[in-house]
PDB file of C-alpha atoms in Angstrom:
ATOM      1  CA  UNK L   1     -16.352-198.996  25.676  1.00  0.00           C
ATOM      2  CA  UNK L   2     -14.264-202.406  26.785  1.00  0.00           C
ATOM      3  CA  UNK L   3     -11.757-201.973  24.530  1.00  0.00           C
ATOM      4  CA  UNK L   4     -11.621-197.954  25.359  1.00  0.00           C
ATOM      5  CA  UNK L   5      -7.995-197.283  27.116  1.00  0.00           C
ATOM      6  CA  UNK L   6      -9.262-194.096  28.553  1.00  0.00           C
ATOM      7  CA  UNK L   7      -9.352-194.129  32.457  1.00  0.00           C
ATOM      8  CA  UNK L   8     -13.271-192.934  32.669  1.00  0.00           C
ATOM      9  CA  UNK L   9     -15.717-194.843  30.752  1.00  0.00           C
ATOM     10  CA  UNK L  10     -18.979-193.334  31.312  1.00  0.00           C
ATOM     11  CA  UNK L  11     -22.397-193.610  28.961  1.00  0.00           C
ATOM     12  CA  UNK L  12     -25.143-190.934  29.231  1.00  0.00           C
ATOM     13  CA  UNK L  13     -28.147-191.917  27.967  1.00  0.00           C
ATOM     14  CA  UNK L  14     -30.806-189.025  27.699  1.00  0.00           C
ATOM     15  CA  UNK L  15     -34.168-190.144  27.613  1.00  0.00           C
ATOM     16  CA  UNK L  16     -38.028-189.477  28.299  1.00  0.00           C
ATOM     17  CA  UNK L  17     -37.830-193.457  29.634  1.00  0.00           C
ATOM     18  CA  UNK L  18     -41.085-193.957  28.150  1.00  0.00           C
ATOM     19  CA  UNK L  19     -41.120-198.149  27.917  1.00  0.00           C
ATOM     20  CA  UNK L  20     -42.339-197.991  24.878  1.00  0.00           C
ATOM     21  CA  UNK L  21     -39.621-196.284  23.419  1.00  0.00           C
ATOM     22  CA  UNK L  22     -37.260-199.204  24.317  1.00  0.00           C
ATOM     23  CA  UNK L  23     -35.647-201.214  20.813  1.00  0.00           C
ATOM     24  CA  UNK L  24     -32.661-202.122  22.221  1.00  0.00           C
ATOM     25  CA  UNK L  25     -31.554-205.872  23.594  1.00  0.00           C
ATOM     26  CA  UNK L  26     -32.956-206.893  27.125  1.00  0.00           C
ATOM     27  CA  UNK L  27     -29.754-208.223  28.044  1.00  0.00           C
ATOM     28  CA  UNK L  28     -27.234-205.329  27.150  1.00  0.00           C
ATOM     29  CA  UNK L  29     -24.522-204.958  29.574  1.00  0.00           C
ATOM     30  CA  UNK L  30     -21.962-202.232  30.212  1.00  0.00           C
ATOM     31  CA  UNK L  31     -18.399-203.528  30.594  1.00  0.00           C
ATOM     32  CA  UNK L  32     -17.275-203.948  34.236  1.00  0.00           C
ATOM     33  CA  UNK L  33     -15.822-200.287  35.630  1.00  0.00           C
ATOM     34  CA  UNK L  34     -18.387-198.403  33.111  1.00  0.00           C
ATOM     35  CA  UNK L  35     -21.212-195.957  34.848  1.00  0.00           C
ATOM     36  CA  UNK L  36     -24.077-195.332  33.076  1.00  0.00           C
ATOM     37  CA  UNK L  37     -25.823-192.118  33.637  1.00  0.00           C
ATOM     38  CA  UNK L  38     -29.205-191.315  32.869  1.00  0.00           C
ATOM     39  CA  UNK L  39     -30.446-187.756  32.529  1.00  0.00           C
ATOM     40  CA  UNK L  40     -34.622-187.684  32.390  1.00  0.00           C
ATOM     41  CA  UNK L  41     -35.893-185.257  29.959  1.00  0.00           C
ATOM     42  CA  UNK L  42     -39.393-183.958  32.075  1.00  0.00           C
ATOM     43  CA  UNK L  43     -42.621-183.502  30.787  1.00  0.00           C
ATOM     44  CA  UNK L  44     -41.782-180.785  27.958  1.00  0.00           C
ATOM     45  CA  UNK L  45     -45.621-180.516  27.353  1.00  0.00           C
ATOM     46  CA  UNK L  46     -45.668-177.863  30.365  1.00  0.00           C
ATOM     47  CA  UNK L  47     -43.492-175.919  28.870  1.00  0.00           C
ATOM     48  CA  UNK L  48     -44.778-173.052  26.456  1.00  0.00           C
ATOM     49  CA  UNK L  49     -43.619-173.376  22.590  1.00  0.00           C
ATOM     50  CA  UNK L  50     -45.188-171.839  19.900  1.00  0.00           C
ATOM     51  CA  UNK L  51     -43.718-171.956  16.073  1.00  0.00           C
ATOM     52  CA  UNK L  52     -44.953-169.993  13.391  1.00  0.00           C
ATOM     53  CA  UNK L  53     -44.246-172.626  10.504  1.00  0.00           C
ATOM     54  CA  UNK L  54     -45.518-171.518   7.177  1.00  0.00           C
ATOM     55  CA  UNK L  55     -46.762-168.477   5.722  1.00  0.00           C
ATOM     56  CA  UNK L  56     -49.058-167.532   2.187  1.00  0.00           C
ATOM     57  CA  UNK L  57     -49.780-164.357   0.373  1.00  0.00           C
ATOM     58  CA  UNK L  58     -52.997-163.613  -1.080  1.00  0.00           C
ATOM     59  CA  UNK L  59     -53.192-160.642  -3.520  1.00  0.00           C
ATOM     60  CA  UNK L  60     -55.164-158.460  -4.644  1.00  0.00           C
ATOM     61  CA  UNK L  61     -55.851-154.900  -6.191  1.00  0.00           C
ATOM     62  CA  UNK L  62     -57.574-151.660  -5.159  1.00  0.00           C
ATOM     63  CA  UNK L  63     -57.632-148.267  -6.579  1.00  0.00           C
ATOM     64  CA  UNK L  64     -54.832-149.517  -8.671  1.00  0.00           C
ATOM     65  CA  UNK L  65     -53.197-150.560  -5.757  1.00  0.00           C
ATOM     66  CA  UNK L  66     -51.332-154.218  -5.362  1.00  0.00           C
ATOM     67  CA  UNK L  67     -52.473-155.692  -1.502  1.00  0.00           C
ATOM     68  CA  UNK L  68     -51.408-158.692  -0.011  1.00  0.00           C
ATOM     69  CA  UNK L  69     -52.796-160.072   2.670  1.00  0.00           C
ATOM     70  CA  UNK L  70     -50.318-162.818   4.871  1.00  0.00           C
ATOM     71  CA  UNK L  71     -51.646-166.080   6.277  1.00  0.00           C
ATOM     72  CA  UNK L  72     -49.019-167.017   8.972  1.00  0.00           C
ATOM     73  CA  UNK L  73     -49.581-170.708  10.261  1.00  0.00           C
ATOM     74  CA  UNK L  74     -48.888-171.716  13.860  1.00  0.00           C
ATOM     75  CA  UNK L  75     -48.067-174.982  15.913  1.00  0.00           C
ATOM     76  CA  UNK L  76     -48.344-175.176  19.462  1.00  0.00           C
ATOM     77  CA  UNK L  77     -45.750-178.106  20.731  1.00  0.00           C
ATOM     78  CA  UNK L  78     -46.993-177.743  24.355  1.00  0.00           C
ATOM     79  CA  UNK L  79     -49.837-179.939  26.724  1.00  0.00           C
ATOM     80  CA  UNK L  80     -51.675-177.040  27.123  1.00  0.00           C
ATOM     81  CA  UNK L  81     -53.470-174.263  25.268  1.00  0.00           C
ATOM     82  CA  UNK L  82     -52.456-171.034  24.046  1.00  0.00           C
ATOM     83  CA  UNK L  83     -55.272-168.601  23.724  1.00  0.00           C
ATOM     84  CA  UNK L  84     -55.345-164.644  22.603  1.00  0.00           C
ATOM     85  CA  UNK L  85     -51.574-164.989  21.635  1.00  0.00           C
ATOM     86  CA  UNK L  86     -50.392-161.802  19.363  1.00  0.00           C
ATOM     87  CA  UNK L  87     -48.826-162.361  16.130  1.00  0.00           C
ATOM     88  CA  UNK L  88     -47.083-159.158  14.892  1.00  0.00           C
ATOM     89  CA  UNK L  89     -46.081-158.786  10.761  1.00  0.00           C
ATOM     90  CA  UNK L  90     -42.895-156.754   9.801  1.00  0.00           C
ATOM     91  CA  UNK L  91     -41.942-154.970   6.881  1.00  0.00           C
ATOM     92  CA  UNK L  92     -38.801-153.775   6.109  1.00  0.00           C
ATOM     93  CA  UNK L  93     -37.978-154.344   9.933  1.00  0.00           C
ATOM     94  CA  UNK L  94     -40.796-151.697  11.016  1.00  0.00           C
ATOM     95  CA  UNK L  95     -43.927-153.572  12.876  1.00  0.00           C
ATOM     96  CA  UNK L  96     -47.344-152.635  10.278  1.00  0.00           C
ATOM     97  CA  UNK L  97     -49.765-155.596  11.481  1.00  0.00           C
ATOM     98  CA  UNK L  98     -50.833-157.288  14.448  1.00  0.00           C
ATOM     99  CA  UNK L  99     -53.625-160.499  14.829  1.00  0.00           C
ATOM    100  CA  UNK L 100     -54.443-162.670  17.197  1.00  0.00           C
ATOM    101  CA  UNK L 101     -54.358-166.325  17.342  1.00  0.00           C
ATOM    102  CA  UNK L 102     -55.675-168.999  20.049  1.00  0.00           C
ATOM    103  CA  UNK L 103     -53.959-172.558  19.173  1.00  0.00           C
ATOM    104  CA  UNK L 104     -55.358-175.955  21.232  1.00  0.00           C
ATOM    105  CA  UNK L 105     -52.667-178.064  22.963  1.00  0.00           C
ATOM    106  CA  UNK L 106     -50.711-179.764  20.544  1.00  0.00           C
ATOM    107  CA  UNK L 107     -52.639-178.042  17.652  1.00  0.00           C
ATOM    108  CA  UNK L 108     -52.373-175.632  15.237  1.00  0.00           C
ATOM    109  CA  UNK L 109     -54.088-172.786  13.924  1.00  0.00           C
ATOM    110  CA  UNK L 110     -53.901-169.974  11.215  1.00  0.00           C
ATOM    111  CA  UNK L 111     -54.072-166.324  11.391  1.00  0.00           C
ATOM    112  CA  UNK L 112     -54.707-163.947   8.570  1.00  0.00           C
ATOM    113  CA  UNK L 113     -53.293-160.119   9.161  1.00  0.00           C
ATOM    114  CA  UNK L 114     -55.416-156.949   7.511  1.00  0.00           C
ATOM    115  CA  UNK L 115     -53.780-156.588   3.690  1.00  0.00           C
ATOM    116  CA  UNK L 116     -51.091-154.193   3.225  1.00  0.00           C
ATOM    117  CA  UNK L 117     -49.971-152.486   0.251  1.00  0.00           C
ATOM    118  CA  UNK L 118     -47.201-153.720  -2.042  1.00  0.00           C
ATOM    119  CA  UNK L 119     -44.429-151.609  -2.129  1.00  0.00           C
ATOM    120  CA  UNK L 120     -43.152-151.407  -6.168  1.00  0.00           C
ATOM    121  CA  UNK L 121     -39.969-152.804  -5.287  1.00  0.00           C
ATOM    122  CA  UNK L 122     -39.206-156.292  -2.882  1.00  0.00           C
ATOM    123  CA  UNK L 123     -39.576-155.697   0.891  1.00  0.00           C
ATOM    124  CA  UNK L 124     -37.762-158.115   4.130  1.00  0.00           C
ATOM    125  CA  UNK L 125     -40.762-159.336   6.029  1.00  0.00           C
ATOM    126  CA  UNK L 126     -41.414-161.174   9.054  1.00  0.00           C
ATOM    127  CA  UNK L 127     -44.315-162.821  11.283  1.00  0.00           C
ATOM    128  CA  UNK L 128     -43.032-163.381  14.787  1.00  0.00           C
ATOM    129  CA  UNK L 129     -44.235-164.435  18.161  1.00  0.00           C
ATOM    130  CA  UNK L 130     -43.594-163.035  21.470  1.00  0.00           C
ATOM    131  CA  UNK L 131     -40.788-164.771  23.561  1.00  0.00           C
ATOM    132  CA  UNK L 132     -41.589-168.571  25.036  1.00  0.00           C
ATOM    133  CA  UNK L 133     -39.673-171.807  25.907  1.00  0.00           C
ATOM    134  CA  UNK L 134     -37.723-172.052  22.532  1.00  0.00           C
ATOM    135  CA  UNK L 135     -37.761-169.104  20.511  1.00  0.00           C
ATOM    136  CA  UNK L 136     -35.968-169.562  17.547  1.00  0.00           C
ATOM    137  CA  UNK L 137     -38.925-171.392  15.799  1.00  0.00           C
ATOM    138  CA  UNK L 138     -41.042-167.850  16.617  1.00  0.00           C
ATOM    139  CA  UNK L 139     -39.884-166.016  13.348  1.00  0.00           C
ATOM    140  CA  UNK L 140     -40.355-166.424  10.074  1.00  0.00           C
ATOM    141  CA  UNK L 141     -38.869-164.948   7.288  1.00  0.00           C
ATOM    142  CA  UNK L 142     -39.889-164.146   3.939  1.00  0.00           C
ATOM    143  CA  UNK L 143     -40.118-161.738   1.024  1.00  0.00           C
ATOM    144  CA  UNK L 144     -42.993-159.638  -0.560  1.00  0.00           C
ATOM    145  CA  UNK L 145     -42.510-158.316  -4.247  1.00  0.00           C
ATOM    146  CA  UNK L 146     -45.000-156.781  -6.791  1.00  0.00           C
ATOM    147  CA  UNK L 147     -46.420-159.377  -9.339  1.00  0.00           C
ATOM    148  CA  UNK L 148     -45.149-158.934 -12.225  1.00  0.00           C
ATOM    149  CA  UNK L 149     -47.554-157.450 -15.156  1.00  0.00           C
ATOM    150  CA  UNK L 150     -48.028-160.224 -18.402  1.00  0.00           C
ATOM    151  CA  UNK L 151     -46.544-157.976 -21.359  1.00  0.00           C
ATOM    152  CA  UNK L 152     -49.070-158.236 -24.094  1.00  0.00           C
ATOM    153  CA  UNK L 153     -47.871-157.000 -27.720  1.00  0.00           C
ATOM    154  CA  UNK L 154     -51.147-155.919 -29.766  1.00  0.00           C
ATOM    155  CA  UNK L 155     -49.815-155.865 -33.580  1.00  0.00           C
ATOM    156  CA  UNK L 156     -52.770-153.987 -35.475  1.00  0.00           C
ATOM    157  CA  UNK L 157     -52.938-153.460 -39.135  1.00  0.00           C
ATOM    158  CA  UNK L 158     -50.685-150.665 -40.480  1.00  0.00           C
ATOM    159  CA  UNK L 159     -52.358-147.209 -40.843  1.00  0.00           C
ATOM    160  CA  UNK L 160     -55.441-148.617 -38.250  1.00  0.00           C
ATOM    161  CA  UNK L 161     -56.606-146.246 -35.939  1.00  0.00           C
ATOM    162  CA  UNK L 162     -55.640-146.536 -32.250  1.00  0.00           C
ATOM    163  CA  UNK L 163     -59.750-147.202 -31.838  1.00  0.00           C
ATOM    164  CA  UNK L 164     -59.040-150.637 -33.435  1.00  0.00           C
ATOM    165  CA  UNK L 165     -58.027-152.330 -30.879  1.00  0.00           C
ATOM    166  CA  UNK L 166     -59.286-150.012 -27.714  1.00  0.00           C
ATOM    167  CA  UNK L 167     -62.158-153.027 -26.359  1.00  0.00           C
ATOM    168  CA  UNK L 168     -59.242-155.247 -26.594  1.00  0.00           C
ATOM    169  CA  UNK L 169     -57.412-153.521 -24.380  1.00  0.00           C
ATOM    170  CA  UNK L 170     -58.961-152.384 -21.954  1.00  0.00           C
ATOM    171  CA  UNK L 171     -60.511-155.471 -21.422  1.00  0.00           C
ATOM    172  CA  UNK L 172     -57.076-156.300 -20.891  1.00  0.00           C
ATOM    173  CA  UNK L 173     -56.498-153.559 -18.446  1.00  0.00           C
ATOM    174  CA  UNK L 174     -59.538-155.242 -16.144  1.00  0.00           C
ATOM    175  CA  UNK L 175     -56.910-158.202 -15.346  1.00  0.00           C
ATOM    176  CA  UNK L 176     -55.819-157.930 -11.955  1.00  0.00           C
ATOM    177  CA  UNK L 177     -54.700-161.673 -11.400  1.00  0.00           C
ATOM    178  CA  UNK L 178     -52.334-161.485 -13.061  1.00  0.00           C
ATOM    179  CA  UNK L 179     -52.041-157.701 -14.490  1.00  0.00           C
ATOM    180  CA  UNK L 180     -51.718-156.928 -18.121  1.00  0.00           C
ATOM    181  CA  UNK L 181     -49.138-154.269 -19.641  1.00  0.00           C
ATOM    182  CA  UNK L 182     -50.240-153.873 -23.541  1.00  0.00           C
ATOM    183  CA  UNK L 183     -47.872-152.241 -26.210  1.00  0.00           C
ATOM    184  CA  UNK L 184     -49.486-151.661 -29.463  1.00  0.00           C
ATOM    185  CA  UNK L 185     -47.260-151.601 -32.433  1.00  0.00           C
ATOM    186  CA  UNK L 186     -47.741-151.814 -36.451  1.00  0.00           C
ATOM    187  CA  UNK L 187     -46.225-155.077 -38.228  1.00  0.00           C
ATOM    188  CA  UNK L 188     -43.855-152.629 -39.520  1.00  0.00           C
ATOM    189  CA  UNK L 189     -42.717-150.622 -36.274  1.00  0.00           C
ATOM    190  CA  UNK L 190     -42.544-154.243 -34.018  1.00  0.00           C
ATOM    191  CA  UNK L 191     -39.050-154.341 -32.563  1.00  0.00           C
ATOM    192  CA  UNK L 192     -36.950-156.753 -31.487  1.00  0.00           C
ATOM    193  CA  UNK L 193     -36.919-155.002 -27.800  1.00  0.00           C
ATOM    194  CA  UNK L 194     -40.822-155.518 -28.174  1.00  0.00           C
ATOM    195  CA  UNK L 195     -40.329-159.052 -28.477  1.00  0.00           C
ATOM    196  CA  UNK L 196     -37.930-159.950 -25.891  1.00  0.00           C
ATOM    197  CA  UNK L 197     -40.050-158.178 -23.445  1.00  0.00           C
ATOM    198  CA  UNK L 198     -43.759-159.700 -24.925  1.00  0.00           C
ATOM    199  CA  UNK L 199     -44.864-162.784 -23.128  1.00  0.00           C
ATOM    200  CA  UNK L 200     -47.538-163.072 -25.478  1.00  0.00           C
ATOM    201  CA  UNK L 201     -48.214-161.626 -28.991  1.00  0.00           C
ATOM    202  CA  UNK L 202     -51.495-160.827 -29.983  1.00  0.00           C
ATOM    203  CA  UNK L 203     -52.255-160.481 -34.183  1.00  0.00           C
ATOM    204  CA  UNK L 204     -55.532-158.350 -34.358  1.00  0.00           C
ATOM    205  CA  UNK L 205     -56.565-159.604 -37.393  1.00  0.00           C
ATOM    206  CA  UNK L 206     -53.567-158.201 -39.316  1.00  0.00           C
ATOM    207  CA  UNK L 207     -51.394-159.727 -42.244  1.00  0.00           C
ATOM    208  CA  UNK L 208     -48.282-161.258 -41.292  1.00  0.00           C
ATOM    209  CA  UNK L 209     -45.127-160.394 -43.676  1.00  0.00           C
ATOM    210  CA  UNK L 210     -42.514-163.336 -44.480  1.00  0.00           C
ATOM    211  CA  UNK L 211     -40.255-161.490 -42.599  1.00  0.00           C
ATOM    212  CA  UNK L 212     -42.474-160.526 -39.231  1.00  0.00           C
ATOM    213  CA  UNK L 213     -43.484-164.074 -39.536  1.00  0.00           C
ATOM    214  CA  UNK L 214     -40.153-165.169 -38.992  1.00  0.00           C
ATOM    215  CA  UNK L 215     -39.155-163.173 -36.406  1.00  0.00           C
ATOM    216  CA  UNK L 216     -42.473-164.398 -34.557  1.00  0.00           C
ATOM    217  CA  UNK L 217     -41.471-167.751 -35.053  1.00  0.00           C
ATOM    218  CA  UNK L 218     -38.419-167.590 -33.238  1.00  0.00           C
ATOM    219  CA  UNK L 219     -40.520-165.651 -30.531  1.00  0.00           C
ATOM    220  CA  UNK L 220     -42.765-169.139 -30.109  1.00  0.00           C
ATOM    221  CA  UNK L 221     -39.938-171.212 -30.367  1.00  0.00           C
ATOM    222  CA  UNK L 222     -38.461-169.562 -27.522  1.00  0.00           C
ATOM    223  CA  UNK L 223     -41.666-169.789 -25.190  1.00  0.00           C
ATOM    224  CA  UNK L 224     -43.614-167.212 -26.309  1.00  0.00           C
ATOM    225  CA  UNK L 225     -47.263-167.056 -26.696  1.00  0.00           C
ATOM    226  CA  UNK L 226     -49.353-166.441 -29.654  1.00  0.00           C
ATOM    227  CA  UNK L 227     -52.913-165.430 -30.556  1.00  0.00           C
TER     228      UNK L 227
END
């Protein structure tokens, strides 16, 4: 500022003035013609802020159906309690859920909404709070999508019955977390399409030809699992 040329030489300084927020020099001095102007910050405890910061999804199945159920996590930044505040969940823009949440002063607290089904395709979604002192920490945005099914390639001996490996799948079909998708193929019908889609091939007890074992190989080498 003493070597500024500019006819008004002013400093704000924009503080809470707490003392013990103080690092500067005692004896700092403003250059003779400068103003300094101080603009207090008050007590922003009084004033009502709410954030939702995080949010989780728990799944799970029923009736064959994918649920999720969203844990939304909130802060309170204000001196003073919030109590029976309503949390509302959107999908796709259309309100499905509401919960409610009481946070302490300065605290924070966690709210889980009623599960909801998974739609088989990704859905927009959205916690928010109602309207306070700063709202643009009072959404949160985030997606929802179906888990994807494990692909599971059975390979059973050629000309076994389809009964050969039936307890092995449908012990396979119990898996919910995550959810199985078995194809069931003959060493000789096993396609390449069968393998780029597998995550894990499963040999029921069947001999492997030189060129199958090749193929499956390759399949490993490229991250693929093998039983």
């Amino acid at each position: 500022m003493a070597a500024s040329s500019l006819p008004r030489r002013e400093a704000i300084l924009v503080s809470d003035f707490q003392r013990a927020g103080w690092r500067g020099a005692e004896g700092g001095r403003l250059p003779q013609g400068a103003t300094l102007t101080p603009v207090m910050i008050g007590d922003a405890g009084d004033a009502p802020n709410l954030a939702v910061t995080a949010v989780s999804l728990t799944r799970s199945t029923f009736a064959n159906q994918e649920r999720v159920a969203v844990t939304a996590g909130v802060r309170n930044y204000s001196a003073r309690p919030a109590e029976g505040v309503t949390l509302t969940l959107d999908l796709d823009g259309l309100a499905v859920q509401t919960a409610q949440a009481s946070v302490e002063a300065n605290g924070s607290a966690s709210v889980t909404f009623p599960p909801v089904i998974v739609a088989p395709r990704r859905m927009r979604a959205t916690v928010r709070l109602p309207a306070d002192a700063l709202e643009r920490d009072n959404v949160f945005h985030f997606m929802v999508s179906p888990a994807p099914a494990v692909q599971v390639l059975v390979v059973d001996r050629e000309g076994a019955r389809e009964e050969t490996s039936l307890y092995l799948r449908r012990a396979l079909a119990i898996g919910d977390a995550p959810r199985f998708e078995v194809v069931r193929r003959t060493p000789g019908a096993v396609a390449d399409e069968d393998l780029r889609r597998a995550a894990v091939v499963l040999l029921n007890d069947v001999p492997v030809t030189s060129a199958l074992a090749g193929r499956i190989e390759d399949f490993v080498e490229r991250g693929g699992g093998l039983f």
